[in-house]
Amino acid sequence: MRFRHPDGSTVHLSYCTNVHPAETLDGVRAQLRDHCEPVRKRLGRDRLGIGLWLARDAARTLINDPAELRSLRTELDRRGLEVVTLNGFPYEGFGADEVKYRVYRPDWTDPERLAHTTGLARLLAGLLPDDATEGTISTLPIAWRTPFDSDPEAARTAHTALTTLGERLDALAELTGRSIRVGLEPEPGCTVETTADAIAPLTAVAHPRIGICVDTCHLATSFEDPDTALDALRAADIPIVKSQLSAALHAEHPHLPEVRTALAAFAEPRFLHQTRTSTAAGLRGTDDLDEAVTGRALPDGAPWRAHFHVPLHEPPAPPLTSTLPVLRSTLTRLVGGARPLTRHLEVETYTWQALPAASRPRTRTQLADGIAAELTLARDLLVDLGLKELP
């Protein structure tokens, strides 16, 4: 979906296909047929943007066979779909029964992360619509904090890799005429947990094609104030490459037994749900939701937030809620001003099948309806901010 900002620029809204993960190119094609095109039709749109997730095997197939890349681009056009952004965070296995800590490997100390991201950039340059000259990729926020933080060489290795990536993106732009930018996506538990944590390494890299991806679920989980976070990024001249529109799980009164019971229903074995609370001594947290709800790992005198991407249009039942207000505030700052701070927005609720059983979509139709409802909410927010939806 495309929107005209009051300054005349085009803002793209898509949804991320990691919600129906596939490891192979055949699986990606099935996604387009079974999920993405039906969502587009529900929205009554001739064209729908998707934030494509290409796992290692799918990406390698496309890199090794240019004919397959051209065929995929043709299929996107035929199904009324377009790609201006990729989710380069998960490498492989995102559809596994247990993802947890695996999603952070390989990290930016491993040469494979650089090779994979370089390959994604090349692919995105070939997938962009004919009238688009800029693409974006979100990526791992350097590494999970352990053992990275205890390795004195880890930061230097990662920064060297990101610098090399910037040089490769420059060369790609010169070769293709298309600018691909990559954004570190801060996430709780990583060495870059918050937007504030991103400033030092990105300043060290100091490359205009390497910036930040602001995920509004992660921002909220870490209790970051959107205005403070975005002001700091602008002051440090850190480009906001893209933003993922998502909402975290919020518990206002975690000391109450009924709240603990409700939270426990969201503790599940597939994904990591880092949980945080803000105290006078600073942010406190656990790596997963079950650690918080079953013991005394977290103080419970203030609200808890969990890294669980809940559907934007449908907050969890009381006594829980979502951090949709944080998304609204962030979006207002991102695109509600005289000029947009980013032009690529992506709805990223990948946890539909991890929701408590009663809330999970049971059919493809129900999932498509839910994704379309999320995109409709995002569209309405953009229109309310003065953007004009384009055909």
mmCIF file with all atom_site columns, C-alpha atoms in Angstrom, residues 231-373:
data_model
loop_
_atom_site.group_PDB
_atom_site.id
_atom_site.type_symbol
_atom_site.label_atom_id
_atom_site.label_alt_id
_atom_site.label_comp_id
_atom_site.label_asym_id
_atom_site.label_entity_id
_atom_site.label_seq_id
_atom_site.pdbx_PDB_ins_code
_atom_site.Cartn_x
_atom_site.Cartn_y
_atom_site.Cartn_z
_atom_site.occupancy
_atom_site.B_iso_or_equiv
_atom_site.pdbx_formal_charge
_atom_site.auth_seq_id
_atom_site.auth_comp_id
_atom_site.auth_asym_id
_atom_site.auth_atom_id
_atom_site.pdbx_PDB_model_num
ATOM 1   C CA . ASP A 1 231 ? 14.960 12.908  19.233 1.00 0.00 ? 231 ASP A CA 1
ATOM 2   C CA . ALA A 1 232 ? 18.179 11.145  20.252 1.00 0.00 ? 232 ALA A CA 1
ATOM 3   C CA . LEU A 1 233 ? 18.422 9.350   16.914 1.00 0.00 ? 233 LEU A CA 1
ATOM 4   C CA . ARG A 1 234 ? 17.969 12.589  15.008 1.00 0.00 ? 234 ARG A CA 1
ATOM 5   C CA . ALA A 1 235 ? 20.504 14.403  17.179 1.00 0.00 ? 235 ALA A CA 1
ATOM 6   C CA . ALA A 1 236 ? 23.031 11.638  16.468 1.00 0.00 ? 236 ALA A CA 1
ATOM 7   C CA . ASP A 1 237 ? 22.189 11.738  12.731 1.00 0.00 ? 237 ASP A CA 1
ATOM 8   C CA . ILE A 1 238 ? 21.204 8.050   12.738 1.00 0.00 ? 238 ILE A CA 1
ATOM 9   C CA . PRO A 1 239 ? 18.938 7.284   9.763  1.00 0.00 ? 239 PRO A CA 1
ATOM 10  C CA . ILE A 1 240 ? 15.663 5.519   10.522 1.00 0.00 ? 240 ILE A CA 1
ATOM 11  C CA . VAL A 1 241 ? 15.736 3.015   7.689  1.00 0.00 ? 241 VAL A CA 1
ATOM 12  C CA . LYS A 1 242 ? 12.308 1.497   8.374  1.00 0.00 ? 242 LYS A CA 1
ATOM 13  C CA . SER A 1 243 ? 9.814  0.953   11.157 1.00 0.00 ? 243 SER A CA 1
ATOM 14  C CA . GLN A 1 244 ? 7.977  -2.198  12.091 1.00 0.00 ? 244 GLN A CA 1
ATOM 15  C CA . LEU A 1 245 ? 4.510  -1.467  13.416 1.00 0.00 ? 245 LEU A CA 1
ATOM 16  C CA . SER A 1 246 ? 3.821  -3.882  16.253 1.00 0.00 ? 246 SER A CA 1
ATOM 17  C CA . ALA A 1 247 ? 2.354  -3.935  19.751 1.00 0.00 ? 247 ALA A CA 1
ATOM 18  C CA . ALA A 1 248 ? 3.635  -5.605  22.918 1.00 0.00 ? 248 ALA A CA 1
ATOM 19  C CA . LEU A 1 249 ? 1.714  -7.331  25.694 1.00 0.00 ? 249 LEU A CA 1
ATOM 20  C CA . HIS A 1 250 ? 1.052  -4.994  28.644 1.00 0.00 ? 250 HIS A CA 1
ATOM 21  C CA . ALA A 1 251 ? 0.074  -5.963  32.220 1.00 0.00 ? 251 ALA A CA 1
ATOM 22  C CA . GLU A 1 252 ? -0.763 -2.966  34.405 1.00 0.00 ? 252 GLU A CA 1
ATOM 23  C CA . HIS A 1 253 ? -1.010 -4.873  37.705 1.00 0.00 ? 253 HIS A CA 1
ATOM 24  C CA . PRO A 1 254 ? 1.272  -7.932  37.522 1.00 0.00 ? 254 PRO A CA 1
ATOM 25  C CA . HIS A 1 255 ? 1.011  -8.591  41.262 1.00 0.00 ? 255 HIS A CA 1
ATOM 26  C CA . LEU A 1 256 ? -2.617 -9.716  40.934 1.00 0.00 ? 256 LEU A CA 1
ATOM 27  C CA . PRO A 1 257 ? -3.163 -13.490 40.616 1.00 0.00 ? 257 PRO A CA 1
ATOM 28  C CA . GLU A 1 258 ? -5.640 -13.078 37.781 1.00 0.00 ? 258 GLU A CA 1
ATOM 29  C CA . VAL A 1 259 ? -3.101 -11.025 35.818 1.00 0.00 ? 259 VAL A CA 1
ATOM 30  C CA . ARG A 1 260 ? -0.431 -13.671 36.330 1.00 0.00 ? 260 ARG A CA 1
ATOM 31  C CA . THR A 1 261 ? -2.877 -16.310 35.101 1.00 0.00 ? 261 THR A CA 1
ATOM 32  C CA . ALA A 1 262 ? -3.695 -14.267 32.001 1.00 0.00 ? 262 ALA A CA 1
ATOM 33  C CA . LEU A 1 263 ? 0.004  -13.702 31.263 1.00 0.00 ? 263 LEU A CA 1
ATOM 34  C CA . ALA A 1 264 ? 0.780  -17.380 31.688 1.00 0.00 ? 264 ALA A CA 1
ATOM 35  C CA . ALA A 1 265 ? -1.525 -18.159 28.761 1.00 0.00 ? 265 ALA A CA 1
ATOM 36  C CA . PHE A 1 266 ? 0.919  -16.272 26.504 1.00 0.00 ? 266 PHE A CA 1
ATOM 37  C CA . ALA A 1 267 ? 3.994  -18.201 27.707 1.00 0.00 ? 267 ALA A CA 1
ATOM 38  C CA . GLU A 1 268 ? 4.595  -20.698 24.919 1.00 0.00 ? 268 GLU A CA 1
ATOM 39  C CA . PRO A 1 269 ? 7.500  -22.858 23.706 1.00 0.00 ? 269 PRO A CA 1
ATOM 40  C CA . ARG A 1 270 ? 8.196  -21.435 20.247 1.00 0.00 ? 270 ARG A CA 1
ATOM 41  C CA . PHE A 1 271 ? 9.361  -17.831 20.578 1.00 0.00 ? 271 PHE A CA 1
ATOM 42  C CA . LEU A 1 272 ? 11.289 -15.907 23.203 1.00 0.00 ? 272 LEU A CA 1
ATOM 43  C CA . HIS A 1 273 ? 9.097  -13.376 25.026 1.00 0.00 ? 273 HIS A CA 1
ATOM 44  C CA . GLN A 1 274 ? 11.468 -11.103 26.915 1.00 0.00 ? 274 GLN A CA 1
ATOM 45  C CA . THR A 1 275 ? 9.639  -9.380  29.776 1.00 0.00 ? 275 THR A CA 1
ATOM 46  C CA . ARG A 1 276 ? 10.526 -6.003  31.290 1.00 0.00 ? 276 ARG A CA 1
ATOM 47  C CA . THR A 1 277 ? 9.489  -3.626  34.041 1.00 0.00 ? 277 THR A CA 1
ATOM 48  C CA . SER A 1 278 ? 10.674 -0.098  34.754 1.00 0.00 ? 278 SER A CA 1
ATOM 49  C CA . THR A 1 279 ? 11.874 0.552   38.308 1.00 0.00 ? 279 THR A CA 1
ATOM 50  C CA . ALA A 1 280 ? 13.470 3.457   40.111 1.00 0.00 ? 280 ALA A CA 1
ATOM 51  C CA . ALA A 1 281 ? 16.799 1.629   39.732 1.00 0.00 ? 281 ALA A CA 1
ATOM 52  C CA . GLY A 1 282 ? 16.311 1.170   35.979 1.00 0.00 ? 282 GLY A CA 1
ATOM 53  C CA . LEU A 1 283 ? 14.958 -1.465  33.640 1.00 0.00 ? 283 LEU A CA 1
ATOM 54  C CA . ARG A 1 284 ? 14.644 -5.005  35.035 1.00 0.00 ? 284 ARG A CA 1
ATOM 55  C CA . GLY A 1 285 ? 13.873 -8.030  32.926 1.00 0.00 ? 285 GLY A CA 1
ATOM 56  C CA . THR A 1 286 ? 13.786 -11.735 32.180 1.00 0.00 ? 286 THR A CA 1
ATOM 57  C CA . ASP A 1 287 ? 14.657 -13.546 28.964 1.00 0.00 ? 287 ASP A CA 1
ATOM 58  C CA . ASP A 1 288 ? 11.252 -15.200 28.742 1.00 0.00 ? 288 ASP A CA 1
ATOM 59  C CA . LEU A 1 289 ? 7.713  -14.711 29.980 1.00 0.00 ? 289 LEU A CA 1
ATOM 60  C CA . ASP A 1 290 ? 7.487  -17.954 31.941 1.00 0.00 ? 290 ASP A CA 1
ATOM 61  C CA . GLU A 1 291 ? 10.461 -16.872 34.092 1.00 0.00 ? 291 GLU A CA 1
ATOM 62  C CA . ALA A 1 292 ? 8.490  -13.772 35.061 1.00 0.00 ? 292 ALA A CA 1
ATOM 63  C CA . VAL A 1 293 ? 5.097  -15.306 35.775 1.00 0.00 ? 293 VAL A CA 1
ATOM 64  C CA . THR A 1 294 ? 6.190  -18.398 37.711 1.00 0.00 ? 294 THR A CA 1
ATOM 65  C CA . GLY A 1 295 ? 8.556  -16.864 40.241 1.00 0.00 ? 295 GLY A CA 1
ATOM 66  C CA . ARG A 1 296 ? 10.008 -13.731 41.755 1.00 0.00 ? 296 ARG A CA 1
ATOM 67  C CA . ALA A 1 297 ? 12.432 -12.895 38.966 1.00 0.00 ? 297 ALA A CA 1
ATOM 68  C CA . LEU A 1 298 ? 10.780 -9.510  38.418 1.00 0.00 ? 298 LEU A CA 1
ATOM 69  C CA . PRO A 1 299 ? 9.453  -6.942  40.893 1.00 0.00 ? 299 PRO A CA 1
ATOM 70  C CA . ASP A 1 300 ? 5.714  -6.629  40.382 1.00 0.00 ? 300 ASP A CA 1
ATOM 71  C CA . GLY A 1 301 ? 4.955  -3.191  41.830 1.00 0.00 ? 301 GLY A CA 1
ATOM 72  C CA . ALA A 1 302 ? 4.894  -1.582  38.382 1.00 0.00 ? 302 ALA A CA 1
ATOM 73  C CA . PRO A 1 303 ? 3.554  -2.644  34.961 1.00 0.00 ? 303 PRO A CA 1
ATOM 74  C CA . TRP A 1 304 ? 5.164  -5.451  32.986 1.00 0.00 ? 304 TRP A CA 1
ATOM 75  C CA . ARG A 1 305 ? 5.553  -5.587  29.230 1.00 0.00 ? 305 ARG A CA 1
ATOM 76  C CA . ALA A 1 306 ? 6.383  -8.706  27.238 1.00 0.00 ? 306 ALA A CA 1
ATOM 77  C CA . HIS A 1 307 ? 7.894  -9.055  23.785 1.00 0.00 ? 307 HIS A CA 1
ATOM 78  C CA . PHE A 1 308 ? 4.860  -10.741 22.296 1.00 0.00 ? 308 PHE A CA 1
ATOM 79  C CA . HIS A 1 309 ? 3.592  -9.202  19.063 1.00 0.00 ? 309 HIS A CA 1
ATOM 80  C CA . VAL A 1 310 ? -0.157 -9.088  19.652 1.00 0.00 ? 310 VAL A CA 1
ATOM 81  C CA . PRO A 1 311 ? -2.537 -8.252  16.782 1.00 0.00 ? 311 PRO A CA 1
ATOM 82  C CA . LEU A 1 312 ? -2.775 -4.505  16.289 1.00 0.00 ? 312 LEU A CA 1
ATOM 83  C CA . HIS A 1 313 ? -6.536 -4.334  15.851 1.00 0.00 ? 313 HIS A CA 1
ATOM 84  C CA . GLU A 1 314 ? -7.480 -6.744  18.632 1.00 0.00 ? 314 GLU A CA 1
ATOM 85  C CA . PRO A 1 315 ? -5.844 -6.246  22.045 1.00 0.00 ? 315 PRO A CA 1
ATOM 86  C CA . PRO A 1 316 ? -5.855 -9.160  24.478 1.00 0.00 ? 316 PRO A CA 1
ATOM 87  C CA . ALA A 1 317 ? -8.806 -9.546  26.799 1.00 0.00 ? 317 ALA A CA 1
ATOM 88  C CA . PRO A 1 318 ? -8.757 -7.805  30.199 1.00 0.00 ? 318 PRO A CA 1
ATOM 89  C CA . PRO A 1 319 ? -6.952 -7.709  32.544 1.00 0.00 ? 319 PRO A CA 1
ATOM 90  C CA . LEU A 1 320 ? -4.244 -7.448  29.848 1.00 0.00 ? 320 LEU A CA 1
ATOM 91  C CA . THR A 1 321 ? -3.902 -4.910  27.063 1.00 0.00 ? 321 THR A CA 1
ATOM 92  C CA . SER A 1 322 ? -1.418 -3.916  24.369 1.00 0.00 ? 322 SER A CA 1
ATOM 93  C CA . THR A 1 323 ? 1.006  -1.067  23.767 1.00 0.00 ? 323 THR A CA 1
ATOM 94  C CA . LEU A 1 324 ? -0.878 0.238   20.741 1.00 0.00 ? 324 LEU A CA 1
ATOM 95  C CA . PRO A 1 325 ? -0.679 3.798   22.192 1.00 0.00 ? 325 PRO A CA 1
ATOM 96  C CA . VAL A 1 326 ? 3.121  3.599   21.884 1.00 0.00 ? 326 VAL A CA 1
ATOM 97  C CA . LEU A 1 327 ? 2.730  2.628   18.232 1.00 0.00 ? 327 LEU A CA 1
ATOM 98  C CA . ARG A 1 328 ? 0.394  5.567   17.657 1.00 0.00 ? 328 ARG A CA 1
ATOM 99  C CA . SER A 1 329 ? 2.793  8.031   19.283 1.00 0.00 ? 329 SER A CA 1
ATOM 100 C CA . THR A 1 330 ? 5.772  6.676   17.377 1.00 0.00 ? 330 THR A CA 1
ATOM 101 C CA . LEU A 1 331 ? 3.945  6.737   14.058 1.00 0.00 ? 331 LEU A CA 1
ATOM 102 C CA . THR A 1 332 ? 2.896  10.343  14.657 1.00 0.00 ? 332 THR A CA 1
ATOM 103 C CA . ARG A 1 333 ? 6.550  11.308  15.045 1.00 0.00 ? 333 ARG A CA 1
ATOM 104 C CA . LEU A 1 334 ? 7.709  9.164   12.132 1.00 0.00 ? 334 LEU A CA 1
ATOM 105 C CA . VAL A 1 335 ? 5.340  10.395  9.447  1.00 0.00 ? 335 VAL A CA 1
ATOM 106 C CA . GLY A 1 336 ? 3.141  13.077  11.034 1.00 0.00 ? 336 GLY A CA 1
ATOM 107 C CA . GLY A 1 337 ? 5.615  15.948  10.647 1.00 0.00 ? 337 GLY A CA 1
ATOM 108 C CA . ALA A 1 338 ? 6.594  18.197  7.777  1.00 0.00 ? 338 ALA A CA 1
ATOM 109 C CA . ARG A 1 339 ? 8.787  15.398  6.364  1.00 0.00 ? 339 ARG A CA 1
ATOM 110 C CA . PRO A 1 340 ? 8.675  11.659  7.078  1.00 0.00 ? 340 PRO A CA 1
ATOM 111 C CA . LEU A 1 341 ? 11.524 10.307  9.191  1.00 0.00 ? 341 LEU A CA 1
ATOM 112 C CA . THR A 1 342 ? 11.153 7.005   7.333  1.00 0.00 ? 342 THR A CA 1
ATOM 113 C CA . ARG A 1 343 ? 9.251  5.977   4.220  1.00 0.00 ? 343 ARG A CA 1
ATOM 114 C CA . HIS A 1 344 ? 9.017  2.232   4.852  1.00 0.00 ? 344 HIS A CA 1
ATOM 115 C CA . LEU A 1 345 ? 6.483  0.908   7.374  1.00 0.00 ? 345 LEU A CA 1
ATOM 116 C CA . GLU A 1 346 ? 5.827  -2.769  7.986  1.00 0.00 ? 346 GLU A CA 1
ATOM 117 C CA . VAL A 1 347 ? 3.181  -4.490  10.093 1.00 0.00 ? 347 VAL A CA 1
ATOM 118 C CA . GLU A 1 348 ? 4.985  -7.389  11.779 1.00 0.00 ? 348 GLU A CA 1
ATOM 119 C CA . THR A 1 349 ? 2.706  -9.600  13.848 1.00 0.00 ? 349 THR A CA 1
ATOM 120 C CA . TYR A 1 350 ? 4.388  -12.980 13.384 1.00 0.00 ? 350 TYR A CA 1
ATOM 121 C CA . THR A 1 351 ? 2.903  -14.579 16.522 1.00 0.00 ? 351 THR A CA 1
ATOM 122 C CA . TRP A 1 352 ? -0.644 -15.335 15.373 1.00 0.00 ? 352 TRP A CA 1
ATOM 123 C CA . GLN A 1 353 ? -0.146 -19.084 15.801 1.00 0.00 ? 353 GLN A CA 1
ATOM 124 C CA . ALA A 1 354 ? 1.538  -18.547 19.192 1.00 0.00 ? 354 ALA A CA 1
ATOM 125 C CA . LEU A 1 355 ? -1.487 -16.782 20.676 1.00 0.00 ? 355 LEU A CA 1
ATOM 126 C CA . PRO A 1 356 ? -3.533 -18.554 23.366 1.00 0.00 ? 356 PRO A CA 1
ATOM 127 C CA . ALA A 1 357 ? -5.554 -21.292 21.703 1.00 0.00 ? 357 ALA A CA 1
ATOM 128 C CA . ALA A 1 358 ? -8.874 -19.452 21.802 1.00 0.00 ? 358 ALA A CA 1
ATOM 129 C CA . SER A 1 359 ? -7.410 -16.476 19.926 1.00 0.00 ? 359 SER A CA 1
ATOM 130 C CA . ARG A 1 360 ? -5.498 -18.325 17.201 1.00 0.00 ? 360 ARG A CA 1
ATOM 131 C CA . PRO A 1 361 ? -6.782 -18.273 13.622 1.00 0.00 ? 361 PRO A CA 1
ATOM 132 C CA . ARG A 1 362 ? -7.862 -21.788 12.715 1.00 0.00 ? 362 ARG A CA 1
ATOM 133 C CA . THR A 1 363 ? -7.930 -21.389 8.951  1.00 0.00 ? 363 THR A CA 1
ATOM 134 C CA . ARG A 1 364 ? -6.122 -19.467 6.230  1.00 0.00 ? 364 ARG A CA 1
ATOM 135 C CA . THR A 1 365 ? -9.253 -17.397 5.822  1.00 0.00 ? 365 THR A CA 1
ATOM 136 C CA . GLN A 1 366 ? -9.229 -16.303 9.460  1.00 0.00 ? 366 GLN A CA 1
ATOM 137 C CA . LEU A 1 367 ? -5.524 -15.441 9.285  1.00 0.00 ? 367 LEU A CA 1
ATOM 138 C CA . ALA A 1 368 ? -6.011 -13.403 6.108  1.00 0.00 ? 368 ALA A CA 1
ATOM 139 C CA . ASP A 1 369 ? -8.932 -11.578 7.719  1.00 0.00 ? 369 ASP A CA 1
ATOM 140 C CA . GLY A 1 370 ? -6.773 -10.736 10.743 1.00 0.00 ? 370 GLY A CA 1
ATOM 141 C CA . ILE A 1 371 ? -3.839 -9.450  8.697  1.00 0.00 ? 371 ILE A CA 1
ATOM 142 C CA . ALA A 1 372 ? -6.179 -7.369  6.548  1.00 0.00 ? 372 ALA A CA 1
ATOM 143 C CA . ALA A 1 373 ? -7.716 -5.884  9.704  1.00 0.00 ? 373 ALA A CA 1
#
